[in-house]
Amino acid sequence: MKRQARRFAASILALAATAALSSCAGSGTGADGGKGSLTIVTFGGTTGEGFKKAVAEPFTKATGIGTQVTDPVDYGKYTAQYKSGKVDWDYADFEGFYIAQHLGWWAPTDTGIVKYKTTDTIDLPGDQPGTDDLLPGGSYAFTIAYHTDNDKPHPKTWADFFDTKKFPGKRAMYNWPYGMLEAALLADGVPFDHLYPLDIPRALKKLDTIKDDIVFWNSGAELQQMMSTGEADYAFAWNNRIADLQRKGAPVANEWGQNIQDGTYLVTAKNNPQAKDTMKLFDFMLQPKNQASLAERTGYSPGTKPGFALIPDKDKQYYNVDPKNLQQAAGSINLKWWAENFDSTVEKWNAWAGQ
């Protein structure tokens, strides 16, 4: 998940350079007469490396189908590909709202290739209309991150997070409205089951109350840096990025109280010339051992129960779908609302953030 510039106007030169650096071994032939190699697009950093090691390389070794992993996910670029009929990205780690925004674009699951039981899906809180027939991808949560190398109490709710008198210090905040608005409204006393439609002016007014204490992060790497260096005392965080630091010995942790859950799906465009080979990729990704491997390398939770079962018990605490963490969730992002209101909401956010 990156800032708007990365979503809508990624540099072609940067993309090309990254693709060259990220290519995986193997040049197999696409079964659909495509370019002969599947392109997997991620948000980069530890996530991109995780996809390369847990998905791309072993898939190529198992099937002979070539793969390359590149970044970043850029919605404007992909939209142009789809509308032009020249789809170059076979699988991209899209956020759920974008998938929900374009439900008519995705190829139906080829059940002759993808052997998957819907009963294996890990269900997040809430209903996401229109997604029942989609294959589950990974999931994560927005959490409150804090430092553990002191005796100070840390915020345990979003109201605490916005209380700079009780919990003084800098807040690292996502420079993007997705999830941020929900957290602000929860902090302002709105129950989760009354969040949607989001009251954007109210959320921004609440954010105004701590604007002097905000330092914005625009990427997972920036979030990790701010928490590692102490630039921020607390953070509105992606749980997987904080867990990555924690597992490497950094004195940081996720507070799971009122975490906000979000998930994605495995989709490929119906006009993708390599849809069949991409379905083989999806079948590979849904195998429990591969689900667990990807989870351990990226921090994303597996989308399936058998995959999560293979994660060592001592490590399950780091994942948003661990039952103890799910029980503390405020709820899940409403993908339908965001699909319908994304563009106008981003405009309002940018106007506020730029002031």
Coordinates of C-alpha atoms in Angstrom, one line a residue:
M1 CA 0.0 0.0 0.0
K2 CA 1.6 3.2 -1.1
R3 CA 0.8 6.9 -1.4
Q4 CA -1.3 8.3 -4.2
A5 CA 1.6 9.1 -6.5
R6 CA 2.5 5.4 -6.4
R7 CA -1.1 4.4 -7.0
F8 CA -1.9 6.6 -9.9
A9 CA 1.3 7.9 -11.6
A10 CA 4.1 5.4 -11.1
S11 CA 7.2 6.1 -13.2
I12 CA 7.5 3.8 -16.3
L13 CA 11.3 3.9 -15.9
A14 CA 11.2 2.9 -12.3
L15 CA 8.8 0.1 -13.1
A16 CA 11.0 -1.2 -15.8
A17 CA 14.1 -1.0 -13.7
T18 CA 12.4 -2.8 -10.8
A19 CA 11.1 -5.5 -13.1
A20 CA 14.6 -6.2 -14.4
L21 CA 16.0 -6.4 -10.9
S22 CA 13.1 -8.6 -9.6
S23 CA 13.0 -11.2 -12.4
C24 CA 12.9 -14.8 -11.1
A25 CA 14.7 -17.7 -12.8
G26 CA 12.8 -19.5 -15.5
S27 CA 11.2 -18.4 -18.8
G28 CA 8.4 -21.0 -19.2
T29 CA 5.8 -20.7 -21.9
G30 CA 2.4 -19.4 -21.0
A31 CA -0.4 -21.8 -21.8
D32 CA -2.6 -19.1 -23.2
G33 CA -0.1 -18.0 -25.9
G34 CA 0.8 -14.9 -23.9
K35 CA 4.3 -13.5 -23.2
G36 CA 5.5 -16.7 -21.7
S37 CA 6.1 -15.5 -18.2
L38 CA 3.7 -14.4 -15.4
T39 CA 4.1 -11.0 -13.9
I40 CA 3.4 -10.7 -10.2
V41 CA 3.0 -7.1 -8.8
T42 CA 3.4 -6.3 -5.1
F43 CA 3.9 -3.2 -2.9
G44 CA 7.6 -4.0 -2.7
G45 CA 9.9 -4.2 0.3
T46 CA 9.6 -7.2 2.5
T47 CA 6.3 -8.0 0.8
G48 CA 7.8 -8.2 -2.6
E49 CA 10.7 -10.3 -1.4
G50 CA 8.2 -12.6 0.4
F51 CA 6.2 -13.2 -2.8
K52 CA 9.4 -13.8 -4.7
K53 CA 10.7 -16.5 -2.3
A54 CA 7.4 -18.1 -1.2
V55 CA 5.5 -17.9 -4.5
A56 CA 7.3 -17.0 -7.7
E57 CA 10.5 -19.0 -7.4
P58 CA 8.9 -22.3 -6.1
F59 CA 6.0 -22.0 -8.6
T60 CA 8.5 -21.7 -11.5
K61 CA 10.4 -24.6 -10.2
A62 CA 7.3 -26.7 -9.8
T63 CA 5.6 -25.9 -13.2
G64 CA 8.3 -24.5 -15.5
I65 CA 6.2 -21.4 -16.0
G66 CA 8.4 -18.3 -15.8
T67 CA 7.6 -15.6 -13.3
Q68 CA 8.8 -12.1 -12.4
V69 CA 8.0 -10.0 -9.4
T70 CA 7.9 -6.3 -9.7
D71 CA 6.4 -3.2 -7.9
P72 CA 4.6 -1.0 -7.1
V73 CA 0.9 -1.7 -7.5
D74 CA -0.4 1.2 -9.5
Y75 CA -4.2 1.3 -10.0
G76 CA -4.1 3.9 -12.7
K77 CA -1.6 1.9 -14.7
Y78 CA -3.6 -1.3 -14.4
T79 CA -6.8 0.4 -15.2
A80 CA -5.2 1.6 -18.5
Q81 CA -4.0 -1.9 -19.2
Y82 CA -7.5 -3.4 -18.8
K83 CA -9.3 -0.8 -20.8
S84 CA -6.8 -1.0 -23.6
G85 CA -7.1 -4.8 -23.7
K86 CA -3.3 -5.1 -23.2
V87 CA -3.0 -6.7 -19.7
D88 CA 0.6 -7.2 -18.7
W89 CA 0.1 -7.9 -15.0
D90 CA -1.2 -11.4 -14.4
Y91 CA -1.6 -11.1 -10.7
A92 CA -1.3 -7.9 -8.6
D93 CA -1.7 -7.6 -4.8
F94 CA -4.6 -5.3 -5.1
E95 CA -6.4 -3.9 -2.0
G96 CA -9.9 -5.3 -1.6
F97 CA -11.6 -2.0 -2.5
Y98 CA -10.2 -1.9 -6.0
I99 CA -11.3 -5.5 -6.6
A100 CA -14.8 -4.6 -5.3
Q101 CA -14.8 -1.5 -7.5
H102 CA -14.4 -3.6 -10.7
L103 CA -16.2 -6.8 -10.0
G104 CA -17.0 -7.2 -13.7
W105 CA -13.3 -7.3 -14.7
W106 CA -12.2 -10.6 -13.2
A107 CA -12.0 -14.0 -14.8
P108 CA -14.2 -16.6 -13.2
T109 CA -12.3 -19.3 -11.3
D110 CA -11.4 -22.2 -13.4
T111 CA -12.4 -25.0 -11.2
G112 CA -10.7 -27.5 -13.5
I113 CA -7.4 -26.0 -12.4
V114 CA -8.0 -24.4 -9.0
K115 CA -9.0 -27.1 -6.4
Y116 CA -10.3 -25.1 -3.5
K117 CA -13.0 -25.7 -0.9
T118 CA -14.9 -22.5 0.0
T119 CA -15.3 -24.0 3.6
D120 CA -11.5 -23.5 4.0
T121 CA -11.8 -19.7 3.8
I122 CA -11.0 -17.7 6.9
D123 CA -13.9 -15.3 7.3
L124 CA -13.2 -11.7 8.5
P125 CA -15.9 -9.8 10.4
G126 CA -18.7 -8.3 8.3
D127 CA -20.1 -9.0 4.9
Q128 CA -18.5 -8.0 1.6
P129 CA -21.2 -8.1 -1.2
G130 CA -20.2 -9.4 -4.6
T131 CA -17.0 -11.2 -3.4
D132 CA -18.5 -14.7 -2.5
D133 CA -17.2 -16.2 -5.7
L134 CA -13.6 -14.8 -5.4
L135 CA -10.7 -16.7 -4.1
P136 CA -9.3 -15.5 -0.8
G137 CA -6.0 -13.7 -0.7
G138 CA -4.1 -12.6 2.3
S139 CA -5.4 -10.3 5.1
Y140 CA -4.0 -7.8 7.6
A141 CA -5.2 -5.3 10.1
F142 CA -4.7 -1.6 11.0
T143 CA -3.4 -1.5 14.5
I144 CA -1.9 0.8 17.1
A145 CA 1.9 0.3 17.2
Y146 CA 3.9 1.2 20.2
H147 CA 7.4 0.9 21.8
T148 CA 8.1 -1.8 24.4
D149 CA 11.4 -0.5 25.7
N150 CA 9.9 1.7 28.3
D151 CA 7.5 1.5 31.2
K152 CA 5.0 4.0 29.8
P153 CA 1.4 2.8 29.2
H154 CA 0.4 2.7 25.6
P155 CA -2.8 3.6 23.8
K156 CA -5.2 0.6 23.7
T157 CA -8.1 2.2 21.8
W158 CA -8.3 4.7 19.0
A159 CA -9.7 7.2 21.5
D160 CA -6.5 6.7 23.5
F161 CA -4.4 7.1 20.3
F162 CA -6.0 10.5 19.7
D163 CA -5.5 11.6 23.4
T164 CA -2.2 13.4 23.2
K165 CA -2.5 14.7 26.8
K166 CA -2.7 11.2 28.3
F167 CA -0.3 9.7 25.7
P168 CA 2.0 12.5 24.6
G169 CA 4.3 12.0 21.5
K170 CA 4.4 11.9 17.8
R171 CA 1.9 9.7 15.9
A172 CA 3.0 8.1 12.6
M173 CA -0.1 8.2 10.4
Y174 CA -0.9 6.7 7.0
N175 CA -1.0 9.5 4.5
W176 CA -4.1 8.0 2.9
P177 CA -7.7 8.0 4.0
Y178 CA -8.2 4.3 3.7
G179 CA -8.6 3.0 7.3
M180 CA -7.5 6.4 8.7
L181 CA -11.0 7.8 8.5
E182 CA -12.4 4.8 10.2
A183 CA -9.9 5.1 13.1
A184 CA -10.6 8.8 13.5
L185 CA -14.4 8.2 13.7
L186 CA -13.9 5.4 16.2
A187 CA -11.8 7.7 18.3
D188 CA -14.6 10.3 18.1
G189 CA -17.1 7.8 19.6
V190 CA -18.8 6.4 16.5
P191 CA -19.6 2.7 17.0
F192 CA -18.2 0.5 14.2
D193 CA -21.7 -0.7 13.1
H194 CA -22.6 3.0 12.5
L195 CA -19.4 4.0 10.6
Y196 CA -20.7 3.7 7.1
P197 CA -21.4 5.9 5.2
L198 CA -18.3 7.5 6.6
D199 CA -18.8 11.1 7.9
I200 CA -15.7 12.5 6.2
P201 CA -15.9 16.1 7.6
R202 CA -16.3 14.7 11.2
A203 CA -13.3 12.4 10.7
L204 CA -11.1 15.2 9.3
K205 CA -12.2 17.5 12.2
K206 CA -11.1 14.8 14.6
L207 CA -7.7 14.4 12.8
D208 CA -7.3 18.2 13.1
T209 CA -7.1 17.8 16.9
I210 CA -3.8 16.0 16.6
K211 CA -2.4 17.4 13.4
D212 CA 0.5 19.0 15.1
D213 CA 1.6 15.6 16.4
I214 CA 1.3 13.8 13.1
V215 CA 4.2 12.6 11.0
F216 CA 3.0 10.9 7.8
W217 CA 4.2 7.6 6.4
N218 CA 3.7 6.8 2.8
S219 CA 5.0 3.3 2.6
G220 CA 5.5 0.3 4.8
A221 CA 9.3 0.9 4.8
E222 CA 8.7 4.5 6.1
L223 CA 6.4 3.2 8.8
Q224 CA 9.1 0.7 9.9
Q225 CA 11.8 3.4 9.9
M226 CA 9.8 5.8 12.0
M227 CA 9.1 3.2 14.6
S228 CA 12.6 1.8 14.5
T229 CA 14.4 5.2 14.9
G230 CA 11.9 6.5 17.5
E231 CA 10.8 9.3 15.2
A232 CA 7.3 8.3 16.2
D233 CA 6.1 7.2 19.6
Y234 CA 3.0 5.5 18.3
A235 CA 1.7 4.6 14.9
F236 CA -1.4 3.8 12.9
A237 CA 0.1 0.7 11.4
W238 CA -0.1 -2.3 9.2
N239 CA 0.2 -5.1 11.6
N240 CA 2.5 -7.2 9.4
R241 CA 5.1 -4.4 9.1
I242 CA 5.3 -4.0 12.9
A243 CA 5.4 -7.8 13.4
D244 CA 8.3 -8.0 11.0
L245 CA 10.3 -5.6 13.2
Q246 CA 9.2 -7.4 16.4
R247 CA 10.3 -10.8 15.1
K248 CA 13.6 -9.3 14.3
G249 CA 14.1 -8.1 17.8
A250 CA 13.0 -4.5 17.6
P251 CA 11.3 -3.2 20.8
V252 CA 7.9 -2.6 19.1
A253 CA 4.6 -4.3 19.2
N254 CA 1.0 -4.2 17.9
E255 CA -1.9 -3.3 20.2
W256 CA -4.8 -5.4 19.0
G257 CA -7.6 -3.5 20.7
Q258 CA -10.0 -2.2 18.1
N259 CA -7.9 -3.4 15.2
I260 CA -9.5 -2.8 11.8
Q261 CA -9.4 -5.8 9.6
D262 CA -8.9 -5.8 5.8
G263 CA -8.5 -8.5 3.2
T264 CA -8.0 -9.1 -0.5
Y265 CA -8.7 -11.7 -3.2
L266 CA -6.8 -13.6 -5.9
V267 CA -8.0 -12.2 -9.2
T268 CA -6.9 -11.9 -12.8
A269 CA -8.5 -9.9 -15.6
K270 CA -10.9 -11.8 -17.8
N271 CA -9.1 -10.3 -20.8
N272 CA -5.7 -11.5 -19.6
P273 CA -4.2 -13.7 -22.3
Q274 CA -2.5 -15.8 -19.6
A275 CA -5.5 -16.4 -17.5
K276 CA -5.1 -20.1 -17.5
D277 CA -1.5 -20.1 -16.3
T278 CA -2.5 -17.5 -13.7
M279 CA -5.1 -19.9 -12.4
K280 CA -2.3 -22.4 -12.0
L281 CA -0.5 -19.8 -10.0
F282 CA -3.6 -19.3 -7.8
D283 CA -4.0 -23.1 -7.3
F284 CA -0.3 -23.1 -6.1
M285 CA -0.8 -20.1 -3.8
L286 CA -3.8 -21.7 -2.2
Q287 CA -2.0 -24.9 -1.2
P288 CA -1.7 -24.9 2.6
K289 CA 2.1 -25.1 2.7
N290 CA 2.5 -22.3 0.3
Q291 CA -0.1 -20.2 2.2
A292 CA 1.9 -20.7 5.4
S293 CA 5.2 -19.9 3.6
L294 CA 3.9 -16.7 2.2
A295 CA 2.5 -15.7 5.6
E296 CA 5.8 -16.3 7.3
R297 CA 7.7 -14.2 4.8
T298 CA 5.2 -11.3 4.4
G299 CA 3.3 -11.1 7.7
Y300 CA 0.0 -11.3 5.7
S301 CA -2.4 -13.8 7.3
P302 CA -3.3 -16.8 5.1
G303 CA -6.7 -16.7 3.5
T304 CA -7.3 -20.3 4.4
K305 CA -7.7 -22.3 7.6
P306 CA -5.4 -25.2 6.5
G307 CA -2.7 -22.6 5.7
F308 CA -3.0 -20.9 9.1
A309 CA -2.9 -24.3 10.8
L310 CA 0.6 -24.8 9.5
I311 CA 2.0 -21.7 11.1
P312 CA 3.9 -22.6 14.3
D313 CA 1.8 -21.9 17.4
K314 CA 4.4 -19.6 18.8
D315 CA 4.1 -17.3 15.8
K316 CA 0.3 -17.2 15.4
Q317 CA 0.1 -14.2 17.8
Y318 CA 1.6 -12.0 15.1
Y319 CA -1.3 -12.5 12.6
N320 CA -4.6 -10.7 12.4
V321 CA -6.6 -13.9 12.0
D322 CA -5.3 -15.4 15.2
P323 CA -8.6 -15.9 17.2
K324 CA -7.4 -13.7 20.0
N325 CA -6.7 -10.9 17.6
L326 CA -9.9 -11.4 15.6
Q327 CA -11.9 -11.2 18.9
Q328 CA -10.6 -7.8 19.6
A329 CA -11.3 -6.4 16.1
A330 CA -13.6 -3.4 15.8
G331 CA -14.7 -4.7 12.4
S332 CA -13.6 -4.9 8.8
I333 CA -13.2 -2.2 6.1
N334 CA -16.4 -1.9 4.1
L335 CA -15.2 -2.6 0.6
K336 CA -18.5 -1.7 -1.1
W337 CA -18.5 1.8 0.5
W338 CA -14.9 2.4 -0.5
A339 CA -15.5 1.1 -4.1
E340 CA -18.3 3.6 -4.5
N341 CA -16.7 6.6 -2.8
F342 CA -12.9 6.1 -3.3
D343 CA -12.1 8.9 -5.8
S344 CA -14.1 11.6 -4.1
T345 CA -12.8 10.6 -0.6
V346 CA -9.2 10.7 -1.9
E347 CA -9.8 14.3 -3.2
K348 CA -11.0 15.4 0.2
W349 CA -8.1 13.7 2.0
N350 CA -5.5 15.3 -0.3
A351 CA -7.1 18.7 0.2
W352 CA -6.9 18.3 4.0
A353 CA -3.4 16.7 4.1
G354 CA -2.1 19.5 1.9
Q355 CA -3.2 22.3 4.2

